PDB file of C-alpha atoms and ligand atoms in Angstrom:
ATOM      1  CA  MET A 113       0.665  -4.817  66.796  1.00  0.00           C
ATOM      2  CA  SER A 114       0.410  -8.062  68.771  1.00  0.00           C
ATOM      3  CA  ASN A 115       1.196 -11.418  67.174  1.00  0.00           C
ATOM      4  CA  THR A 116      -2.466 -12.343  67.124  1.00  0.00           C
ATOM      5  CA  ASP A 117      -3.267  -9.620  64.576  1.00  0.00           C
ATOM      6  CA  PHE A 118      -1.280 -11.294  61.794  1.00  0.00           C
ATOM      7  CA  ALA A 119      -3.078 -13.466  59.264  1.00  0.00           C
ATOM      8  CA  LEU A 120       0.001 -15.666  59.063  1.00  0.00           C
ATOM      9  CA  ALA A 121       2.788 -16.025  61.616  1.00  0.00           C
ATOM     10  CA  VAL A 122       5.663 -18.301  60.628  1.00  0.00           C
ATOM     11  CA  GLU A 123       8.207 -18.612  63.431  1.00  0.00           C
ATOM     12  CA  ASP A 124      11.584 -20.357  63.527  1.00  0.00           C
ATOM     13  CA  LEU A 125      10.499 -22.621  60.689  1.00  0.00           C
ATOM     14  CA  THR A 126      13.006 -25.255  59.593  1.00  0.00           C
ATOM     15  CA  VAL A 127      12.908 -28.156  57.176  1.00  0.00           C
ATOM     16  CA  SER A 128      15.821 -30.457  56.415  1.00  0.00           C
ATOM     17  CA  PHE A 129      16.130 -32.735  53.396  1.00  0.00           C
ATOM     18  CA  ASP A 130      18.853 -35.291  54.203  1.00  0.00           C
ATOM     19  CA  GLY A 131      20.550 -32.846  56.544  1.00  0.00           C
ATOM     20  CA  PHE A 132      20.322 -29.912  54.097  1.00  0.00           C
ATOM     21  CA  LYS A 133      18.250 -27.065  55.549  1.00  0.00           C
ATOM     22  CA  ALA A 134      16.066 -25.850  52.675  1.00  0.00           C
ATOM     23  CA  ILE A 135      14.306 -23.573  55.176  1.00  0.00           C
ATOM     24  CA  ASP A 136      16.512 -22.474  58.029  1.00  0.00           C
ATOM     25  CA  ASN A 137      14.958 -20.974  61.157  1.00  0.00           C
ATOM     26  CA  LEU A 138      12.762 -18.615  59.137  1.00  0.00           C
ATOM     27  CA  THR A 139      10.366 -16.105  60.703  1.00  0.00           C
ATOM     28  CA  LEU A 140       7.795 -14.273  58.588  1.00  0.00           C
ATOM     29  CA  TYR A 141       4.599 -12.385  59.384  1.00  0.00           C
ATOM     30  CA  VAL A 142       1.919 -11.512  56.857  1.00  0.00           C
ATOM     31  CA  ASP A 143      -0.878  -9.070  57.647  1.00  0.00           C
ATOM     32  CA  LYS A 144      -4.552  -9.433  56.978  1.00  0.00           C
ATOM     33  CA  ASP A 145      -5.337  -8.182  53.416  1.00  0.00           C
ATOM     34  CA  GLU A 146      -1.652  -7.879  52.611  1.00  0.00           C
ATOM     35  CA  LEU A 147      -0.161  -8.766  49.231  1.00  0.00           C
ATOM     36  CA  ARG A 148       3.342 -10.041  49.948  1.00  0.00           C
ATOM     37  CA  VAL A 149       5.801 -10.933  47.217  1.00  0.00           C
ATOM     38  CA  ILE A 150       8.663 -13.354  47.864  1.00  0.00           C
ATOM     39  CA  ILE A 151      11.701 -13.074  45.605  1.00  0.00           C
ATOM     40  CA  GLY A 152      15.142 -14.646  45.624  1.00  0.00           C
ATOM     41  CA  PRO A 153      17.529 -16.720  43.534  1.00  0.00           C
ATOM     42  CA  ASN A 154      16.682 -20.251  42.380  1.00  0.00           C
ATOM     43  CA  GLY A 155      17.048 -22.733  45.195  1.00  0.00           C
ATOM     44  CA  ALA A 156      16.472 -20.065  47.881  1.00  0.00           C
ATOM     45  CA  GLY A 157      13.613 -22.107  49.350  1.00  0.00           C
ATOM     46  CA  LYS A 158      10.641 -20.061  48.127  1.00  0.00           C
ATOM     47  CA  THR A 159       8.565 -22.962  46.820  1.00  0.00           C
ATOM     48  CA  THR A 160       9.501 -25.075  49.835  1.00  0.00           C
ATOM     49  CA  LEU A 161       8.200 -22.321  52.130  1.00  0.00           C
ATOM     50  CA  LEU A 162       4.806 -22.401  50.390  1.00  0.00           C
ATOM     51  CA  ASP A 163       4.854 -26.232  50.552  1.00  0.00           C
ATOM     52  CA  LEU A 164       5.326 -25.986  54.320  1.00  0.00           C
ATOM     53  CA  ILE A 165       2.580 -23.392  54.786  1.00  0.00           C
ATOM     54  CA  CYS A 166       0.022 -25.401  52.784  1.00  0.00           C
ATOM     55  CA  GLY A 167       1.019 -28.706  54.385  1.00  0.00           C
ATOM     56  CA  ARG A 168       2.421 -30.457  51.318  1.00  0.00           C
ATOM     57  CA  THR A 169       5.720 -30.741  53.206  1.00  0.00           C
ATOM     58  CA  GLN A 170       5.990 -31.285  56.965  1.00  0.00           C
ATOM     59  CA  ALA A 171       8.258 -28.958  58.956  1.00  0.00           C
ATOM     60  CA  SER A 172      11.215 -30.320  60.914  1.00  0.00           C
ATOM     61  CA  GLY A 173      10.808 -27.540  63.472  1.00  0.00           C
ATOM     62  CA  GLY A 174       9.132 -24.227  64.232  1.00  0.00           C
ATOM     63  CA  SER A 175       5.582 -23.027  63.964  1.00  0.00           C
ATOM     64  CA  ILE A 176       3.062 -21.886  61.359  1.00  0.00           C
ATOM     65  CA  LYS A 177       0.046 -20.053  62.754  1.00  0.00           C
ATOM     66  CA  PHE A 178      -2.861 -19.029  60.567  1.00  0.00           C
ATOM     67  CA  LYS A 179      -5.303 -16.606  62.191  1.00  0.00           C
ATOM     68  CA  ASN A 180      -3.566 -17.470  65.434  1.00  0.00           C
ATOM     69  CA  GLU A 181      -4.221 -21.189  65.085  1.00  0.00           C
ATOM     70  CA  GLU A 182      -1.369 -23.682  64.913  1.00  0.00           C
ATOM     71  CA  MET A 183      -1.254 -25.377  61.478  1.00  0.00           C
ATOM     72  CA  THR A 184       2.087 -27.138  61.689  1.00  0.00           C
ATOM     73  CA  LYS A 185       0.724 -30.611  62.431  1.00  0.00           C
ATOM     74  CA  LEU A 186      -2.431 -30.404  60.294  1.00  0.00           C
ATOM     75  CA  PRO A 187      -2.621 -32.310  56.998  1.00  0.00           C
ATOM     76  CA  GLU A 188      -2.972 -30.381  53.747  1.00  0.00           C
ATOM     77  CA  TYR A 189      -6.747 -30.892  53.307  1.00  0.00           C
ATOM     78  CA  ALA A 190      -7.413 -29.581  56.826  1.00  0.00           C
ATOM     79  CA  ARG A 191      -5.447 -26.422  56.076  1.00  0.00           C
ATOM     80  CA  VAL A 192      -7.521 -25.932  52.905  1.00  0.00           C
ATOM     81  CA  ARG A 193     -10.660 -26.084  55.066  1.00  0.00           C
ATOM     82  CA  LYS A 194      -9.166 -23.517  57.431  1.00  0.00           C
ATOM     83  CA  GLY A 195      -8.851 -21.146  54.462  1.00  0.00           C
ATOM     84  CA  ILE A 196      -5.381 -21.681  53.004  1.00  0.00           C
ATOM     85  CA  GLY A 197      -5.381 -21.917  49.188  1.00  0.00           C
ATOM     86  CA  ARG A 198      -2.357 -22.713  47.060  1.00  0.00           C
ATOM     87  CA  LYS A 199      -1.833 -22.418  43.341  1.00  0.00           C
ATOM     88  CA  PHE A 200       0.977 -24.471  41.866  1.00  0.00           C
ATOM     89  CA  GLN A 201       3.102 -23.553  38.860  1.00  0.00           C
ATOM     90  CA  THR A 202       1.388 -25.930  36.432  1.00  0.00           C
ATOM     91  CA  PRO A 203      -2.371 -25.381  36.178  1.00  0.00           C
ATOM     92  CA  SER A 204      -4.493 -28.285  37.370  1.00  0.00           C
ATOM     93  CA  ILE A 205      -7.805 -27.562  35.713  1.00  0.00           C
ATOM     94  CA  TYR A 206     -10.131 -30.168  34.203  1.00  0.00           C
ATOM     95  CA  GLU A 207      -9.430 -29.647  30.501  1.00  0.00           C
ATOM     96  CA  ASN A 208     -12.517 -31.570  29.347  1.00  0.00           C
ATOM     97  CA  LEU A 209     -14.975 -29.695  31.539  1.00  0.00           C
ATOM     98  CA  SER A 210     -16.385 -26.239  30.840  1.00  0.00           C
ATOM     99  CA  VAL A 211     -15.233 -23.160  32.737  1.00  0.00           C
ATOM    100  CA  PHE A 212     -18.565 -23.265  34.596  1.00  0.00           C
ATOM    101  CA  GLN A 213     -18.076 -26.899  35.601  1.00  0.00           C
ATOM    102  CA  ASN A 214     -14.491 -26.307  36.722  1.00  0.00           C
ATOM    103  CA  LEU A 215     -15.741 -23.613  39.087  1.00  0.00           C
ATOM    104  CA  GLU A 216     -18.714 -25.736  40.140  1.00  0.00           C
ATOM    105  CA  VAL A 217     -16.610 -28.721  41.244  1.00  0.00           C
ATOM    106  CA  SER A 218     -14.464 -26.317  43.270  1.00  0.00           C
ATOM    107  CA  PHE A 219     -17.386 -25.090  45.365  1.00  0.00           C
ATOM    108  CA  PRO A 220     -16.718 -26.473  48.867  1.00  0.00           C
ATOM    109  CA  ARG A 221     -20.209 -27.940  49.294  1.00  0.00           C
ATOM    110  CA  GLY A 222     -19.788 -29.756  46.013  1.00  0.00           C
ATOM    111  CA  ARG A 223     -17.655 -32.397  47.638  1.00  0.00           C
ATOM    112  CA  SER A 224     -18.872 -34.897  50.212  1.00  0.00           C
ATOM    113  CA  VAL A 225     -16.717 -36.005  53.130  1.00  0.00           C
ATOM    114  CA  PHE A 226     -15.987 -39.132  51.078  1.00  0.00           C
ATOM    115  CA  GLY A 227     -14.680 -37.046  48.204  1.00  0.00           C
ATOM    116  CA  ALA A 228     -17.551 -37.807  45.813  1.00  0.00           C
ATOM    117  CA  LEU A 229     -18.757 -34.970  43.625  1.00  0.00           C
ATOM    118  CA  PHE A 230     -22.338 -33.726  43.740  1.00  0.00           C
ATOM    119  CA  PHE A 231     -23.177 -31.902  40.548  1.00  0.00           C
ATOM    120  CA  ARG A 232     -25.623 -29.774  42.454  1.00  0.00           C
ATOM    121  CA  CYS A 233     -26.325 -26.319  41.153  1.00  0.00           C
ATOM    122  CA  ASP A 234     -28.625 -24.240  43.273  1.00  0.00           C
ATOM    123  CA  ASP A 235     -28.856 -20.468  43.063  1.00  0.00           C
ATOM    124  CA  GLU A 236     -26.169 -19.892  45.635  1.00  0.00           C
ATOM    125  CA  VAL A 237     -23.615 -21.952  43.751  1.00  0.00           C
ATOM    126  CA  ARG A 238     -24.556 -20.367  40.431  1.00  0.00           C
ATOM    127  CA  GLU A 239     -24.245 -16.877  41.890  1.00  0.00           C
ATOM    128  CA  ARG A 240     -20.849 -17.651  43.313  1.00  0.00           C
ATOM    129  CA  ILE A 241     -19.680 -19.123  39.995  1.00  0.00           C
ATOM    130  CA  GLU A 242     -20.847 -16.032  38.129  1.00  0.00           C
ATOM    131  CA  SER A 243     -19.244 -13.647  40.579  1.00  0.00           C
ATOM    132  CA  VAL A 244     -15.928 -15.524  40.540  1.00  0.00           C
ATOM    133  CA  ALA A 245     -16.042 -15.692  36.715  1.00  0.00           C
ATOM    134  CA  ARG A 246     -16.435 -11.892  36.602  1.00  0.00           C
ATOM    135  CA  GLU A 247     -13.576 -11.500  39.071  1.00  0.00           C
ATOM    136  CA  ILE A 248     -11.201 -13.577  36.906  1.00  0.00           C
ATOM    137  CA  GLY A 249     -12.350 -12.053  33.614  1.00  0.00           C
ATOM    138  CA  LEU A 250     -13.999 -15.216  32.283  1.00  0.00           C
ATOM    139  CA  ALA A 251     -17.674 -14.236  32.608  1.00  0.00           C
ATOM    140  CA  ASP A 252     -18.106 -14.561  28.834  1.00  0.00           C
ATOM    141  CA  HIS A 253     -16.407 -17.959  28.746  1.00  0.00           C
ATOM    142  CA  LEU A 254     -18.523 -19.959  31.206  1.00  0.00           C
ATOM    143  CA  PRO A 255     -19.715 -22.487  28.573  1.00  0.00           C
ATOM    144  CA  SER A 256     -16.266 -22.803  26.944  1.00  0.00           C
ATOM    145  CA  GLN A 257     -14.265 -25.979  27.293  1.00  0.00           C
ATOM    146  CA  ALA A 258     -11.417 -25.213  29.700  1.00  0.00           C
ATOM    147  CA  GLY A 259      -8.858 -26.997  27.535  1.00  0.00           C
ATOM    148  CA  LEU A 260      -9.447 -24.454  24.765  1.00  0.00           C
ATOM    149  CA  LEU A 261      -8.636 -21.388  26.899  1.00  0.00           C
ATOM    150  CA  SER A 262      -5.385 -19.463  26.411  1.00  0.00           C
ATOM    151  CA  HIS A 263      -2.524 -20.167  28.807  1.00  0.00           C
ATOM    152  CA  GLY A 264      -3.293 -17.000  30.770  1.00  0.00           C
ATOM    153  CA  GLN A 265      -7.011 -17.774  30.964  1.00  0.00           C
ATOM    154  CA  LYS A 266      -6.219 -21.245  32.317  1.00  0.00           C
ATOM    155  CA  GLN A 267      -4.134 -19.658  35.062  1.00  0.00           C
ATOM    156  CA  TRP A 268      -7.017 -17.313  35.935  1.00  0.00           C
ATOM    157  CA  LEU A 269      -9.447 -20.211  35.946  1.00  0.00           C
ATOM    158  CA  GLU A 270      -7.286 -21.999  38.457  1.00  0.00           C
ATOM    159  CA  ILE A 271      -7.198 -18.882  40.613  1.00  0.00           C
ATOM    160  CA  GLY A 272     -10.993 -18.810  40.280  1.00  0.00           C
ATOM    161  CA  MET A 273     -11.219 -22.439  41.410  1.00  0.00           C
ATOM    162  CA  LEU A 274      -9.325 -21.458  44.544  1.00  0.00           C
ATOM    163  CA  LEU A 275     -11.526 -18.373  45.043  1.00  0.00           C
ATOM    164  CA  MET A 276     -14.620 -20.624  45.024  1.00  0.00           C
ATOM    165  CA  GLN A 277     -13.420 -21.834  48.420  1.00  0.00           C
ATOM    166  CA  GLU A 278     -13.116 -18.248  49.690  1.00  0.00           C
ATOM    167  CA  PRO A 279      -9.597 -18.691  51.068  1.00  0.00           C
ATOM    168  CA  GLN A 280      -8.338 -16.136  53.574  1.00  0.00           C
ATOM    169  CA  LEU A 281      -4.773 -16.811  52.468  1.00  0.00           C
ATOM    170  CA  LEU A 282      -3.987 -17.438  48.815  1.00  0.00           C
ATOM    171  CA  MET A 283      -0.485 -18.443  47.703  1.00  0.00           C
ATOM    172  CA  LEU A 284       0.684 -18.356  44.084  1.00  0.00           C
ATOM    173  CA  ASP A 285       3.988 -19.661  42.731  1.00  0.00           C
ATOM    174  CA  GLU A 286       5.160 -17.679  39.673  1.00  0.00           C
ATOM    175  CA  PRO A 287       1.650 -16.959  38.370  1.00  0.00           C
ATOM    176  CA  ILE A 288       2.665 -14.945  35.273  1.00  0.00           C
ATOM    177  CA  ALA A 289       5.207 -17.387  33.820  1.00  0.00           C
ATOM    178  CA  GLY A 290       4.447 -17.777  30.105  1.00  0.00           C
ATOM    179  CA  MET A 291       1.880 -14.974  30.009  1.00  0.00           C
ATOM    180  CA  SER A 292       1.672 -12.244  27.374  1.00  0.00           C
ATOM    181  CA  PRO A 293       2.281  -8.618  28.477  1.00  0.00           C
ATOM    182  CA  ARG A 294      -1.483  -7.937  28.368  1.00  0.00           C
ATOM    183  CA  GLU A 295      -2.217 -11.053  30.443  1.00  0.00           C
ATOM    184  CA  ARG A 296       0.403  -9.932  32.964  1.00  0.00           C
ATOM    185  CA  GLU A 297      -1.293  -6.559  33.307  1.00  0.00           C
ATOM    186  CA  LEU A 298      -4.674  -8.185  33.869  1.00  0.00           C
ATOM    187  CA  THR A 299      -3.134 -10.590  36.383  1.00  0.00           C
ATOM    188  CA  ALA A 300      -1.672  -7.656  38.335  1.00  0.00           C
ATOM    189  CA  ASP A 301      -5.162  -6.090  38.469  1.00  0.00           C
ATOM    190  CA  LEU A 302      -6.664  -9.422  39.538  1.00  0.00           C
ATOM    191  CA  LEU A 303      -4.145  -9.941  42.332  1.00  0.00           C
ATOM    192  CA  ARG A 304      -4.633  -6.410  43.612  1.00  0.00           C
ATOM    193  CA  ARG A 305      -8.395  -6.941  43.658  1.00  0.00           C
ATOM    194  CA  ILE A 306      -8.318 -10.289  45.425  1.00  0.00           C
ATOM    195  CA  SER A 307      -5.955  -9.010  48.111  1.00  0.00           C
ATOM    196  CA  ARG A 308      -8.518  -6.419  49.200  1.00  0.00           C
ATOM    197  CA  ASN A 309     -10.174  -8.938  51.461  1.00  0.00           C
ATOM    198  CA  ARG A 310      -7.629 -11.683  51.945  1.00  0.00           C
ATOM    199  CA  SER A 311      -3.910 -12.141  52.365  1.00  0.00           C
ATOM    200  CA  VAL A 312      -1.985 -13.114  49.252  1.00  0.00           C
ATOM    201  CA  ILE A 313       1.572 -14.437  48.936  1.00  0.00           C
ATOM    202  CA  VAL A 314       3.106 -14.413  45.459  1.00  0.00           C
ATOM    203  CA  ILE A 315       6.483 -15.822  44.409  1.00  0.00           C
ATOM    204  CA  GLU A 316       7.718 -13.909  41.396  1.00  0.00           C
ATOM    205  CA  HIS A 317      10.873 -13.128  39.428  1.00  0.00           C
ATOM    206  CA  ASP A 318       9.690 -10.318  37.157  1.00  0.00           C
ATOM    207  CA  MET A 319      10.692  -7.182  39.058  1.00  0.00           C
ATOM    208  CA  ASP A 320       8.401  -4.855  37.076  1.00  0.00           C
ATOM    209  CA  PHE A 321       5.501  -7.076  38.015  1.00  0.00           C
ATOM    210  CA  VAL A 322       6.648  -7.218  41.643  1.00  0.00           C
ATOM    211  CA  ALA A 323       6.792  -3.409  41.765  1.00  0.00           C
ATOM    212  CA  GLN A 324       3.219  -3.227  40.447  1.00  0.00           C
ATOM    213  CA  ILE A 325       1.640  -5.507  43.018  1.00  0.00           C
ATOM    214  CA  ALA A 326       3.729  -5.818  46.191  1.00  0.00           C
ATOM    215  CA  HIS A 327       2.767  -4.174  49.446  1.00  0.00           C
ATOM    216  CA  LYS A 328       5.988  -5.578  50.892  1.00  0.00           C
ATOM    217  CA  VAL A 329       8.751  -7.740  49.475  1.00  0.00           C
ATOM    218  CA  THR A 330      10.556 -10.558  51.267  1.00  0.00           C
ATOM    219  CA  VAL A 331      13.898 -11.595  49.795  1.00  0.00           C
ATOM    220  CA  MET A 332      14.964 -15.166  50.509  1.00  0.00           C
ATOM    221  CA  HIS A 333      18.428 -16.649  50.194  1.00  0.00           C
ATOM    222  CA  GLN A 334      19.643 -20.079  51.326  1.00  0.00           C
ATOM    223  CA  GLY A 335      16.484 -20.833  53.292  1.00  0.00           C
ATOM    224  CA  LYS A 336      16.635 -17.573  55.235  1.00  0.00           C
ATOM    225  CA  ILE A 337      15.270 -14.065  54.909  1.00  0.00           C
ATOM    226  CA  LEU A 338      17.879 -11.737  53.491  1.00  0.00           C
ATOM    227  CA  ALA A 339      15.796  -8.555  53.451  1.00  0.00           C
ATOM    228  CA  GLU A 340      12.229  -7.426  53.851  1.00  0.00           C
ATOM    229  CA  GLY A 341      10.314  -4.192  53.309  1.00  0.00           C
ATOM    230  CA  PRO A 342       8.864  -1.933  50.638  1.00  0.00           C
ATOM    231  CA  MET A 343      10.109  -2.585  47.097  1.00  0.00           C
ATOM    232  CA  GLU A 344      12.059   0.703  46.905  1.00  0.00           C
ATOM    233  CA  LYS A 345      13.989  -0.140  50.055  1.00  0.00           C
ATOM    234  CA  VAL A 346      14.678  -3.772  49.149  1.00  0.00           C
ATOM    235  CA  GLN A 347      15.865  -2.807  45.648  1.00  0.00           C
ATOM    236  CA  ARG A 348      18.528  -0.512  47.101  1.00  0.00           C
ATOM    237  CA  ASP A 349      19.757  -3.046  49.673  1.00  0.00           C
ATOM    238  CA  PRO A 350      23.381  -3.949  48.782  1.00  0.00           C
ATOM    239  CA  LYS A 351      22.891  -7.529  50.087  1.00  0.00           C
ATOM    240  CA  VAL A 352      19.939  -8.001  47.742  1.00  0.00           C
ATOM    241  CA  ILE A 353      21.791  -6.514  44.769  1.00  0.00           C
ATOM    242  CA  ASP A 354      24.698  -8.797  45.532  1.00  0.00           C
ATOM    243  CA  VAL A 355      22.845 -12.125  45.688  1.00  0.00           C
ATOM    244  CA  TYR A 356      19.904 -11.492  43.381  1.00  0.00           C
ATOM    245  CA  LEU A 357      19.228  -8.252  41.554  1.00  0.00           C
ATOM    246  CA  GLY A 358      22.792  -7.774  40.347  1.00  0.00           C
ATOM    247  CA  HIS A 359      22.624 -10.908  38.183  1.00  0.00           C
TER     248      HIS A 359
HETATM  249  P1  ADP B 848      13.075 -21.937  45.008  1.00  0.00           P
HETATM  250  O1  ADP B 848      11.604 -22.142  44.863  1.00  0.00           O
HETATM  251  O2  ADP B 848      13.442 -20.717  45.799  1.00  0.00           O
HETATM  252  O3  ADP B 848      13.794 -21.944  43.690  1.00  0.00           O
HETATM  253  P2  ADP B 848      13.017 -24.526  46.288  1.00  0.00           P
HETATM  254  O4  ADP B 848      12.170 -24.300  47.471  1.00  0.00           O
HETATM  255  O5  ADP B 848      12.393 -25.211  45.131  1.00  0.00           O
HETATM  256  O6  ADP B 848      13.693 -23.164  45.834  1.00  0.00           O
HETATM  257  O7  ADP B 848      14.286 -25.379  46.701  1.00  0.00           O
HETATM  258  C1  ADP B 848      15.117 -25.035  47.799  1.00  0.00           C
HETATM  259  C2  ADP B 848      16.171 -26.089  47.967  1.00  0.00           C
HETATM  260  O8  ADP B 848      15.609 -27.252  48.550  1.00  0.00           O
HETATM  261  C3  ADP B 848      16.828 -26.532  46.666  1.00  0.00           C
HETATM  262  O9  ADP B 848      18.200 -26.740  46.915  1.00  0.00           O
HETATM  263  C4  ADP B 848      16.107 -27.820  46.351  1.00  0.00           C
HETATM  264  O10 ADP B 848      16.945 -28.669  45.581  1.00  0.00           O
HETATM  265  C5  ADP B 848      15.841 -28.387  47.736  1.00  0.00           C
HETATM  266  N1  ADP B 848      14.630 -29.221  47.792  1.00  0.00           N
HETATM  267  C6  ADP B 848      13.357 -28.785  47.611  1.00  0.00           C
HETATM  268  N2  ADP B 848      12.466 -29.776  47.796  1.00  0.00           N
HETATM  269  C7  ADP B 848      13.206 -30.897  48.093  1.00  0.00           C
HETATM  270  C8  ADP B 848      12.882 -32.248  48.394  1.00  0.00           C
HETATM  271  N3  ADP B 848      11.621 -32.668  48.433  1.00  0.00           N
HETATM  272  N4  ADP B 848      13.906 -33.108  48.665  1.00  0.00           N
HETATM  273  C9  ADP B 848      15.172 -32.672  48.644  1.00  0.00           C
HETATM  274  N5  ADP B 848      15.544 -31.413  48.385  1.00  0.00           N
HETATM  275  C10 ADP B 848      14.590 -30.531  48.100  1.00  0.00           C
HETATM  276 MG1   MG B 849      10.372 -22.320  43.164  1.00  0.00          MG
END
């Protein structure tokens, strides 16, 4: 496979905070339609890596290519337009709006270049809202006030808000934290479904959940990649057991 076939090619990426390298010369490739899980101890640099890919943090060195296009110097909003979506740990939904309205304001055409919202709702937007609502299991909750949803449903709504923009790369930081076992199961199904036609990167600690969803696992430690491969292989790696799984 040539480099141009990867959805995401991160090469020699480095970021320093006051001389401390939170990401240290890291190289990572993610395939089209791949669901990659990143694991590793606290402070390994997992969240920082996603911050760099989405443009929240600027790299000190190296390159981030998305669909073979250099992203490293682009601001965050430009990367969103190129198809990079990022879900943060705390949900950022509009609690006072309905589920329908939350999805509606996330439709890309719903926002002018000046950032003003058009509350336009033609058939195309409505169809997309309904299809995303089915995808995230909230089709029966479209009129509900978002603030009244369960914790898990709020997380799914936020994933839905990202899906409205049809990202080709979706990144999620610890998406099942605080979820019930049933919500975790449904989230695993959801992530498997949405990775059928886009690349997904998930940071997660729960190894049962990782085993359910991961195509490949990347283990990070001290800003570097410690191991990478199928779950079964990574789990048996003595280096991984030593720094992470053994604890
Ligand atoms: P993880 O998500 O794997 O737990 P993080 O990416 O949050 O790790 O953090 C990696 C390291 O970088 C930690 O030591 C953290 O304290 C440091 N770090 C992260 N962001 C900043 C920042 N903006 N300024 C200074 N240090 C930071
Ligand atoms: Mg983190």
